[in-house]
Amino acid sequence: MKYFLSAFFIYVVFSAGCGKDEQTKLEAYNAEAFAYDLGESWEVNATTRVKGFLQKEDNGTFKALLSYEIDLVTPAGDTIKSLISRTEDKIKNEMMSDVDLETQFELDSTHAEGNYKVLFIVKDPNTQQTATSSAEFILEEE
């Protein structure tokens, strides 16, 4: 009986760890953002890395579909929802461990100087999973 329980426990551990149906969790991480003063406006560049998305293989080509929205939190704490909304097809000749999502947008002079936060809301339409990441940046005249 003792050996049976030990063997059963080992089987359960290996079965749980090696399951092919296990779906990886979508994760957005390493977000960065910075702003350039253009005089009358600011150009904001923001990036985040994403992993854990579903990839479909077709004749040696791996394809992934990712959608994302950018929310902007102002120095006053107000949130501008869906400032940017995009869907990107990622295609490579090998399995992707992660990908960059990059965005660029302009803020006009009506935006006050101060500390802002950009929030990436990333969705994998194939699995309906969502992940978020954020980065802070400062608007200030040079």
mmCIF file of C-alpha atoms in Angstrom:
data_model
loop_
_atom_site.group_PDB
_atom_site.id
_atom_site.type_symbol
_atom_site.label_atom_id
_atom_site.label_comp_id
_atom_site.label_asym_id
_atom_site.label_seq_id
_atom_site.Cartn_x
_atom_site.Cartn_y
_atom_site.Cartn_z
ATOM 1 C CA MET A 1 0.000 0.000 0.000
ATOM 2 C CA LYS A 2 2.841 2.347 0.888
ATOM 3 C CA TYR A 3 4.446 1.823 -2.551
ATOM 4 C CA PHE A 4 1.129 2.276 -4.307
ATOM 5 C CA LEU A 5 0.560 5.651 -2.622
ATOM 6 C CA SER A 6 4.109 6.777 -3.460
ATOM 7 C CA ALA A 7 3.706 5.769 -7.105
ATOM 8 C CA PHE A 8 0.282 7.421 -7.282
ATOM 9 C CA PHE A 9 1.663 10.663 -5.813
ATOM 10 C CA ILE A 10 4.533 10.717 -8.339
ATOM 11 C CA TYR A 11 2.075 10.091 -11.183
ATOM 12 C CA VAL A 12 -0.165 12.964 -10.056
ATOM 13 C CA VAL A 13 2.787 15.371 -9.772
ATOM 14 C CA PHE A 14 4.106 14.500 -13.240
ATOM 15 C CA SER A 15 0.664 14.558 -14.810
ATOM 16 C CA ALA A 16 -0.062 18.019 -13.444
ATOM 17 C CA GLY A 17 3.310 19.381 -14.520
ATOM 18 C CA CYS A 18 3.318 17.888 -18.004
ATOM 19 C CA GLY A 19 -0.256 18.540 -19.079
ATOM 20 C CA LYS A 20 -0.500 19.752 -22.674
ATOM 21 C CA ASP A 21 -3.904 21.325 -22.116
ATOM 22 C CA GLU A 22 -2.492 23.722 -19.563
ATOM 23 C CA GLN A 23 -2.809 27.256 -20.864
ATOM 24 C CA THR A 24 -0.061 29.717 -20.088
ATOM 25 C CA LYS A 25 -0.991 32.954 -18.428
ATOM 26 C CA LEU A 26 -0.783 36.172 -20.436
ATOM 27 C CA GLU A 27 1.693 38.563 -18.835
ATOM 28 C CA ALA A 28 2.658 42.157 -19.670
ATOM 29 C CA TYR A 29 5.860 43.409 -18.052
ATOM 30 C CA ASN A 30 8.829 45.811 -18.293
ATOM 31 C CA ALA A 31 6.746 48.797 -19.356
ATOM 32 C CA GLU A 32 8.670 51.977 -20.102
ATOM 33 C CA ALA A 33 7.549 55.443 -21.130
ATOM 34 C CA PHE A 34 9.211 58.768 -21.821
ATOM 35 C CA ALA A 35 8.217 62.103 -23.337
ATOM 36 C CA TYR A 36 10.016 64.536 -25.628
ATOM 37 C CA ASP A 37 9.249 68.246 -25.467
ATOM 38 C CA LEU A 38 8.400 69.378 -29.016
ATOM 39 C CA GLY A 39 7.754 72.991 -28.012
ATOM 40 C CA GLU A 40 3.983 73.193 -28.504
ATOM 41 C CA SER A 41 3.376 69.572 -27.565
ATOM 42 C CA TRP A 42 5.012 66.414 -26.228
ATOM 43 C CA GLU A 43 5.684 63.166 -28.018
ATOM 44 C CA VAL A 44 5.248 60.147 -25.739
ATOM 45 C CA ASN A 45 6.866 56.793 -26.500
ATOM 46 C CA ALA A 46 5.811 53.737 -24.518
ATOM 47 C CA THR A 47 6.643 50.037 -24.711
ATOM 48 C CA THR A 48 5.816 46.861 -22.857
ATOM 49 C CA ARG A 49 6.801 43.228 -23.295
ATOM 50 C CA VAL A 50 4.193 40.483 -23.470
ATOM 51 C CA LYS A 51 4.435 36.714 -23.040
ATOM 52 C CA GLY A 52 2.038 33.818 -22.539
ATOM 53 C CA PHE A 53 -0.061 34.502 -25.644
ATOM 54 C CA LEU A 54 -1.453 31.835 -27.962
ATOM 55 C CA GLN A 55 0.519 31.190 -31.134
ATOM 56 C CA LYS A 56 -0.816 29.327 -34.129
ATOM 57 C CA GLU A 57 1.591 27.534 -36.446
ATOM 58 C CA ASP A 58 0.945 27.432 -40.184
ATOM 59 C CA ASN A 59 3.579 25.920 -42.511
ATOM 60 C CA GLY A 60 6.486 26.820 -40.232
ATOM 61 C CA THR A 61 5.225 30.324 -39.521
ATOM 62 C CA PHE A 62 4.051 31.251 -36.030
ATOM 63 C CA LYS A 63 1.300 33.840 -35.708
ATOM 64 C CA ALA A 64 -0.084 35.644 -32.673
ATOM 65 C CA LEU A 65 -2.776 38.285 -32.393
ATOM 66 C CA LEU A 66 -2.617 40.885 -29.597
ATOM 67 C CA SER A 67 -4.915 43.830 -28.922
ATOM 68 C CA TYR A 68 -4.120 46.643 -26.545
ATOM 69 C CA GLU A 69 -5.448 49.898 -25.230
ATOM 70 C CA ILE A 70 -3.556 52.708 -23.574
ATOM 71 C CA ASP A 71 -5.070 54.586 -20.645
ATOM 72 C CA LEU A 72 -3.371 57.752 -19.441
ATOM 73 C CA VAL A 73 -3.444 58.837 -15.796
ATOM 74 C CA THR A 74 -2.868 62.582 -15.380
ATOM 75 C CA PRO A 75 -1.100 64.374 -12.496
ATOM 76 C CA ALA A 76 -4.560 65.243 -11.108
ATOM 77 C CA GLY A 77 -5.429 61.532 -10.940
ATOM 78 C CA ASP A 78 -7.909 61.626 -13.831
ATOM 79 C CA THR A 79 -7.828 58.722 -16.284
ATOM 80 C CA ILE A 80 -8.170 59.209 -20.022
ATOM 81 C CA LYS A 81 -9.539 55.853 -21.166
ATOM 82 C CA SER A 82 -8.592 54.235 -24.490
ATOM 83 C CA LEU A 83 -6.298 57.024 -25.622
ATOM 84 C CA ILE A 84 -4.857 54.479 -28.065
ATOM 85 C CA SER A 85 -6.494 51.256 -29.252
ATOM 86 C CA ARG A 86 -4.688 48.835 -31.570
ATOM 87 C CA THR A 87 -4.520 45.232 -32.714
ATOM 88 C CA GLU A 88 -1.250 43.766 -33.927
ATOM 89 C CA ASP A 89 -0.437 40.589 -35.825
ATOM 90 C CA LYS A 90 2.916 39.179 -34.768
ATOM 91 C CA ILE A 91 4.452 36.775 -37.290
ATOM 92 C CA LYS A 92 7.800 34.969 -37.035
ATOM 93 C CA ASN A 93 9.462 31.883 -38.460
ATOM 94 C CA GLU A 94 10.049 30.503 -34.976
ATOM 95 C CA MET A 95 8.084 30.204 -31.749
ATOM 96 C CA MET A 96 8.013 33.546 -29.900
ATOM 97 C CA SER A 97 8.837 33.589 -26.205
ATOM 98 C CA ASP A 98 7.729 37.224 -25.911
ATOM 99 C CA VAL A 99 7.115 40.312 -28.048
ATOM 100 C CA ASP A 100 7.325 44.084 -27.737
ATOM 101 C CA LEU A 101 4.270 46.291 -28.040
ATOM 102 C CA GLU A 102 5.227 49.858 -28.849
ATOM 103 C CA THR A 103 3.140 52.981 -29.131
ATOM 104 C CA GLN A 104 3.732 56.630 -29.802
ATOM 105 C CA PHE A 105 1.315 59.491 -29.290
ATOM 106 C CA GLU A 106 1.291 63.246 -28.941
ATOM 107 C CA LEU A 107 -0.036 65.313 -26.045
ATOM 108 C CA ASP A 108 -0.837 68.917 -26.841
ATOM 109 C CA SER A 109 -0.122 71.968 -24.706
ATOM 110 C CA THR A 110 -3.430 71.625 -22.828
ATOM 111 C CA HIS A 111 -1.811 68.815 -20.791
ATOM 112 C CA ALA A 112 -0.228 70.167 -17.618
ATOM 113 C CA GLU A 113 3.348 69.486 -16.640
ATOM 114 C CA GLY A 114 3.764 66.779 -14.046
ATOM 115 C CA ASN A 115 3.884 63.044 -13.439
ATOM 116 C CA TYR A 116 1.796 60.864 -15.751
ATOM 117 C CA LYS A 117 1.237 57.134 -15.952
ATOM 118 C CA VAL A 118 0.612 55.120 -19.095
ATOM 119 C CA LEU A 119 -1.326 51.892 -18.583
ATOM 120 C CA PHE A 120 -1.157 49.074 -21.152
ATOM 121 C CA ILE A 121 -4.238 46.852 -21.178
ATOM 122 C CA VAL A 122 -3.290 43.884 -23.356
ATOM 123 C CA LYS A 123 -5.699 41.212 -24.570
ATOM 124 C CA ASP A 124 -5.100 37.961 -26.411
ATOM 125 C CA PRO A 125 -8.274 37.644 -28.542
ATOM 126 C CA ASN A 126 -7.579 33.926 -29.077
ATOM 127 C CA THR A 127 -7.758 33.083 -25.358
ATOM 128 C CA GLN A 128 -9.679 36.115 -24.020
ATOM 129 C CA GLN A 129 -6.946 36.627 -21.401
ATOM 130 C CA THR A 130 -6.033 40.146 -20.303
ATOM 131 C CA ALA A 131 -2.873 41.527 -18.696
ATOM 132 C CA THR A 132 -1.775 45.003 -17.657
ATOM 133 C CA SER A 133 1.464 46.875 -17.119
ATOM 134 C CA SER A 134 2.213 50.517 -16.448
ATOM 135 C CA ALA A 135 5.019 53.044 -16.556
ATOM 136 C CA GLU A 136 5.381 56.599 -15.335
ATOM 137 C CA PHE A 137 6.812 59.554 -17.225
ATOM 138 C CA ILE A 138 7.131 63.298 -16.635
ATOM 139 C CA LEU A 139 6.013 66.206 -18.797
ATOM 140 C CA GLU A 140 8.246 69.192 -18.189
ATOM 141 C CA GLU A 141 9.560 71.993 -20.328
ATOM 142 C CA GLU A 142 13.276 71.904 -20.940
#
